[in-house]
XYZ file of C-alpha atoms in Angstrom:
307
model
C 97.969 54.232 79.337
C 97.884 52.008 76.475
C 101.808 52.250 76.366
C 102.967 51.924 80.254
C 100.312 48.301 79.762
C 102.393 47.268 77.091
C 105.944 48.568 78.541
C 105.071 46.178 81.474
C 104.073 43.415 79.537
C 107.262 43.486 77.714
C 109.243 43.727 81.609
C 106.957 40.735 82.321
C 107.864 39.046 79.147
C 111.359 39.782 79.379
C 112.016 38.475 82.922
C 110.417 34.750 82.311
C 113.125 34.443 79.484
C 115.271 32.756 81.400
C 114.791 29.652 81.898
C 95.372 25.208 91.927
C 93.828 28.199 92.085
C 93.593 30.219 88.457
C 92.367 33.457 87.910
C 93.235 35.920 84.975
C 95.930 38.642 85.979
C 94.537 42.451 84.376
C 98.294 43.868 83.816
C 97.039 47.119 84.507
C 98.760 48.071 87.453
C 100.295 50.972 89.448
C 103.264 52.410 88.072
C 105.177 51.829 91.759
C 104.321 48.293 92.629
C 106.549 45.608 91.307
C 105.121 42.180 91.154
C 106.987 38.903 92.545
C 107.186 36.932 89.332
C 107.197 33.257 90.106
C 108.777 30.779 87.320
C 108.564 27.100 88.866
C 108.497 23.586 87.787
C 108.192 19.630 88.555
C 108.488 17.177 86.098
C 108.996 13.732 86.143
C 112.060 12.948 84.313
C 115.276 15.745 84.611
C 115.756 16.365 88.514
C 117.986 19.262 87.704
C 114.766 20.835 85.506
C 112.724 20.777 88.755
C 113.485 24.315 90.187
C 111.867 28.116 90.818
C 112.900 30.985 89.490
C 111.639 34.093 91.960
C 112.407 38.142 90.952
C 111.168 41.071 91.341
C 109.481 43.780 88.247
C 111.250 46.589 87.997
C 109.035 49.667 88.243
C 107.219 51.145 85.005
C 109.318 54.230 85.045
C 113.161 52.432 85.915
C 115.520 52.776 83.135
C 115.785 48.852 82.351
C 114.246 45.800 81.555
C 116.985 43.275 83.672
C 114.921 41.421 86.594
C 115.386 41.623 90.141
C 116.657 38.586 91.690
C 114.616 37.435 94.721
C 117.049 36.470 97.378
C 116.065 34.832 101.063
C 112.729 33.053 100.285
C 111.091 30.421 102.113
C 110.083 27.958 99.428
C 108.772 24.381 99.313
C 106.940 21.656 97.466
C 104.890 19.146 99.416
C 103.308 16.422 97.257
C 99.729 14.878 97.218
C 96.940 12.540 96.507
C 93.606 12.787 95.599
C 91.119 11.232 97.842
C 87.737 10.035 96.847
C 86.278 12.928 98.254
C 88.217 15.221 95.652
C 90.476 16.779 98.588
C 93.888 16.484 98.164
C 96.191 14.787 101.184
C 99.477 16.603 101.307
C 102.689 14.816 102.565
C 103.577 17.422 104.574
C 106.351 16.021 106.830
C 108.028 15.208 103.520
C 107.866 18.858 102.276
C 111.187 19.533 99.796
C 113.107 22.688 100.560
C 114.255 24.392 97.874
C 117.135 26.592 98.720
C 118.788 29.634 97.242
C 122.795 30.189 96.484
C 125.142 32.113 95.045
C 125.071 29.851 92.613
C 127.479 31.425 89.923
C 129.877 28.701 90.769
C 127.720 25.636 90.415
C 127.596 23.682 87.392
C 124.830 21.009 86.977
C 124.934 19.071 84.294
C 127.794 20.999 82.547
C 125.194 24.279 82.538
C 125.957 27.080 84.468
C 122.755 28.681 86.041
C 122.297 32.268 87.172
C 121.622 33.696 90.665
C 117.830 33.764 91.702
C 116.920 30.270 91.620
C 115.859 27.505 93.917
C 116.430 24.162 93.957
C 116.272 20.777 95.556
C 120.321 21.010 97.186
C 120.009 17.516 96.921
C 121.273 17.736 93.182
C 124.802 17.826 94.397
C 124.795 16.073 97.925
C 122.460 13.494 97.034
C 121.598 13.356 93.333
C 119.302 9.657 93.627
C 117.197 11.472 96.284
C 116.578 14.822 94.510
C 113.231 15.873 93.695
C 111.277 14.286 91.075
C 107.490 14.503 90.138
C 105.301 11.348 89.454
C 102.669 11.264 87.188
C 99.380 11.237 88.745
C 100.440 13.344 91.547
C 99.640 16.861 92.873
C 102.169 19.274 93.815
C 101.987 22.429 96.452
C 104.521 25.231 96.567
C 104.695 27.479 98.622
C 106.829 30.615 99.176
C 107.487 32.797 102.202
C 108.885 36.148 101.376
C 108.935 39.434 102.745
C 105.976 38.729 105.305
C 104.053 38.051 102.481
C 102.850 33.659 101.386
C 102.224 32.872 98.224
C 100.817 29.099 96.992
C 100.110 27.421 93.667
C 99.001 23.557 93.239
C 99.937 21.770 89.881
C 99.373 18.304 88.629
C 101.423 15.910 86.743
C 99.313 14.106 84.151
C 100.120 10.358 82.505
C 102.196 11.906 79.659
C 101.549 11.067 76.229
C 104.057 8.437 74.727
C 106.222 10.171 72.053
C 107.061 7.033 69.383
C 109.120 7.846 67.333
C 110.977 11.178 65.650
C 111.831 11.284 62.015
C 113.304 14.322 59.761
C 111.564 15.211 56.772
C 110.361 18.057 54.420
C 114.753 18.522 53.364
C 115.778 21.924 52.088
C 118.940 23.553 51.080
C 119.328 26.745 53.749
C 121.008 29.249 51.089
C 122.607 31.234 53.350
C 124.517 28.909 55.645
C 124.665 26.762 52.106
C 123.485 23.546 53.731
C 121.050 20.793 53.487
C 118.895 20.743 56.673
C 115.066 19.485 57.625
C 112.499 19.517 59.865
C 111.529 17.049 62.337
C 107.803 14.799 62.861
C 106.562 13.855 66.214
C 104.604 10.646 66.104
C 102.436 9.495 68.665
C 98.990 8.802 69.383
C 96.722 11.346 70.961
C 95.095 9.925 74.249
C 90.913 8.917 73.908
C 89.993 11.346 76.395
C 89.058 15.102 75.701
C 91.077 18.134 77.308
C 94.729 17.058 76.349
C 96.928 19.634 76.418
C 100.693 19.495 75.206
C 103.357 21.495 74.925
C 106.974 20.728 72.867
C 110.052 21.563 73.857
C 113.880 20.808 71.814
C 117.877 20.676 72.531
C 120.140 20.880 69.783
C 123.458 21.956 68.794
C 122.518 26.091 69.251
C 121.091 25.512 73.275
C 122.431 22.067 74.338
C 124.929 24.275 77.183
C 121.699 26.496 78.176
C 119.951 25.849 81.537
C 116.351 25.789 82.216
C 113.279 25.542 80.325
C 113.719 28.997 79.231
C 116.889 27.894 77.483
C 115.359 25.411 75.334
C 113.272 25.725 71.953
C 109.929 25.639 72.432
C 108.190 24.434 69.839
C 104.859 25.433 68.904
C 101.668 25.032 71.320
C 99.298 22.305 70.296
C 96.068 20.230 71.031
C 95.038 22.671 73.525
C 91.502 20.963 72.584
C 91.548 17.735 71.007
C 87.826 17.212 70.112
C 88.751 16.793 66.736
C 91.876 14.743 66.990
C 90.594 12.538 70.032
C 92.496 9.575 70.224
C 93.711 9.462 67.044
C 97.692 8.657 65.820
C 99.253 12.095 64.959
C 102.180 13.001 62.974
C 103.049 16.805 63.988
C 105.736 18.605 62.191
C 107.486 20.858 64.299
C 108.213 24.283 62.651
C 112.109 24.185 63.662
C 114.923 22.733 61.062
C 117.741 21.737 62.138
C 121.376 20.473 59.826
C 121.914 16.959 58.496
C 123.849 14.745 61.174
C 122.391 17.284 64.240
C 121.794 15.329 67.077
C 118.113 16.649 68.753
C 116.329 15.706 71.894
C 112.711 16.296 71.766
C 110.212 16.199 74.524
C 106.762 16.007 74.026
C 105.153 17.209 77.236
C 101.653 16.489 78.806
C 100.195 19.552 80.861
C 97.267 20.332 83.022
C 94.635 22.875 81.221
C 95.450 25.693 83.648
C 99.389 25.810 82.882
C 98.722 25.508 79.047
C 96.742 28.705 78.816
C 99.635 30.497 81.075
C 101.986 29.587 78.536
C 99.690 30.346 75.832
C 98.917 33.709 77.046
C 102.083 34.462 77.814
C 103.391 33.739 73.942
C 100.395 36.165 73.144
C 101.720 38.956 75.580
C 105.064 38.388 74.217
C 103.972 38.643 70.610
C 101.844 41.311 71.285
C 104.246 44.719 71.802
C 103.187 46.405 68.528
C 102.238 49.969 68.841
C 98.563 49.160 67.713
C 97.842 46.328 70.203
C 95.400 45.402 72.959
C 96.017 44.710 76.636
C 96.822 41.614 77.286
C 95.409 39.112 79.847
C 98.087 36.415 81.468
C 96.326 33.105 83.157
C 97.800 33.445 86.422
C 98.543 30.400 88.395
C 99.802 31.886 91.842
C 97.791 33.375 94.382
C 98.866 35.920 96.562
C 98.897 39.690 96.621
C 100.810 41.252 93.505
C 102.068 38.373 92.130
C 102.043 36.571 88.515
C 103.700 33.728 87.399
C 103.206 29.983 86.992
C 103.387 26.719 88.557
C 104.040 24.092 85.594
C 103.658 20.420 86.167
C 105.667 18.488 83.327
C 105.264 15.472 82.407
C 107.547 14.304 79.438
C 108.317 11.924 77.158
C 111.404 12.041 75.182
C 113.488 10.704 71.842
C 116.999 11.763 70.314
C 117.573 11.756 66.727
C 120.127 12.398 64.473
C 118.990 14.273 61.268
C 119.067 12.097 58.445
């Protein structure tokens, strides 16, 4: 048993590579029931960065670990507003569809994405009117397939103000036999409790990847901030990178309930030893045999070139 959990936590893991209602997800299921995995974002800044990724799990006893492209799906994001009552009011007759292609021969951005994903087509007929998140608001999708409906509700916070980058801590990599450093993120940490942020890079070795997936991420921090509240932080980021490398950080500001997906799901995909436990994942997408996450971004970025 212990070893069909983990063999479908690795599927799991494996598939979400690529690129609000929360409950925790036990991952011990029946050996014949693939889930719908659900990869989606909004964020406020990259329009082509706003898209969902839908496939199916292969079952535990197939002979590979490749996903299953979801093709045909009904999907949507609505945005909303919290009233004073604490409901939210959802623009519904302003609903974004977000439509499937064979989309092996579009290029946004000069990346090449992969089939299974769903975006706003707007990107190429309409680029000024694609969709983009605002801080401060709510976001519904939902998804139609197969019969079945599946929703998730995410929020876009104020994001954090990155200030400035600077490389530091220089080193002399002997192997590629050249000088290279890390970089510091420096900005000051909001005077609120419950900030949660999440750090994400381009540079020379992913610049042509798509998606979220394709980027670094960098390490997971102030998931609580009760001792850091509102003070000015200088975070050095674990990467290094070679002298003149140009490198985009963003420094991204995330609801609670999307930090511990991605936190549990670094667990889970850290976790395949022989000798380890089950391992939960923070679902954020309700629905019958389903897992995934929702993840409202909200970013602030810089560019430097290592000095």
């Amino acid at each position: 048993m212990m070893r069909k959990i983990l063999y479908i936590v690795m599927i799991i893991v494996a598939q979400f590579q690529l690129v609000s209602c929360e409950r925790d997800f036990d991952i011990k299921i029946q050996s014949n029931k693939p889930m719908l995995i659900v990869e989606g974002y909004i964020n406020n800044e990259m329009k082509e960065y706003n898209y969902v990724v839908l496939s199916r799990s292969q079952d535990y006893y197939s002979t590979t670990l490749e996903n299953l492209p979801v093709y045909g799906a009904k999907v949507t994001v609505t945005e909303g507003t919290l009233q004073p009552d604490n409901s939210i009011a959802w623009d519904k007759d302003n609903a974004v569809i977000l439509r499937e292609r064979n989309i092996a021969t579009i290029n946004i951005s000069s990346r090449t994405i992969s089939n299974g994903i769903y975006f706003d087509e707007r990107l190429i007929t309409d680029t000024s009117n694609a969709l983009l998140g605002k801080p401060g608001k709510y976001y519904l999708l939902r998804i139609e397939v197969d019969g079945n409906i599946y929703t998730a509700v995410t929020y876009l916070p104020v994001p954090v103000n990155l200030d400035r980058l600077s490389s530091e801590n220089h080193f002399i990599d002997a192997d590629k036999n050249e000088e290279r450093a890390m970089i510091t993120l420096h900005y000051k940490d909001p005077d609120s409790l419950g900030n949660a942020q999440l750090v994400y890079s381009r540079s020379d070795d992913n610049r042509n990847n798509f998606g979220w997936g394709g980027l670094r991420s960098g390490r997971f921090i102030n998931a609580t901030d009760d001792l850091i509240n509102g003070q000015y932080l200088n975070v050095v980021v674990s990467a290094d990178f070679a002298i003149k490398e140009k490198v985009d950080y963003y420094l991204v500001s995330v609801e609670r309930s999307v930090y511990n997906f991605w936190n549990s799901f670094n667990k889970a995909k850290d976790n395949a030893g022989p000798f380890s436990t089950p391992v939960m994942l923070d679902n954020t997408i309700t629905g019958d045999d389903v897992i995934g996450c929702f993840s409202g971004f909200s970013l602030s970025g810089k560019t430097i070139v290592v000095k």
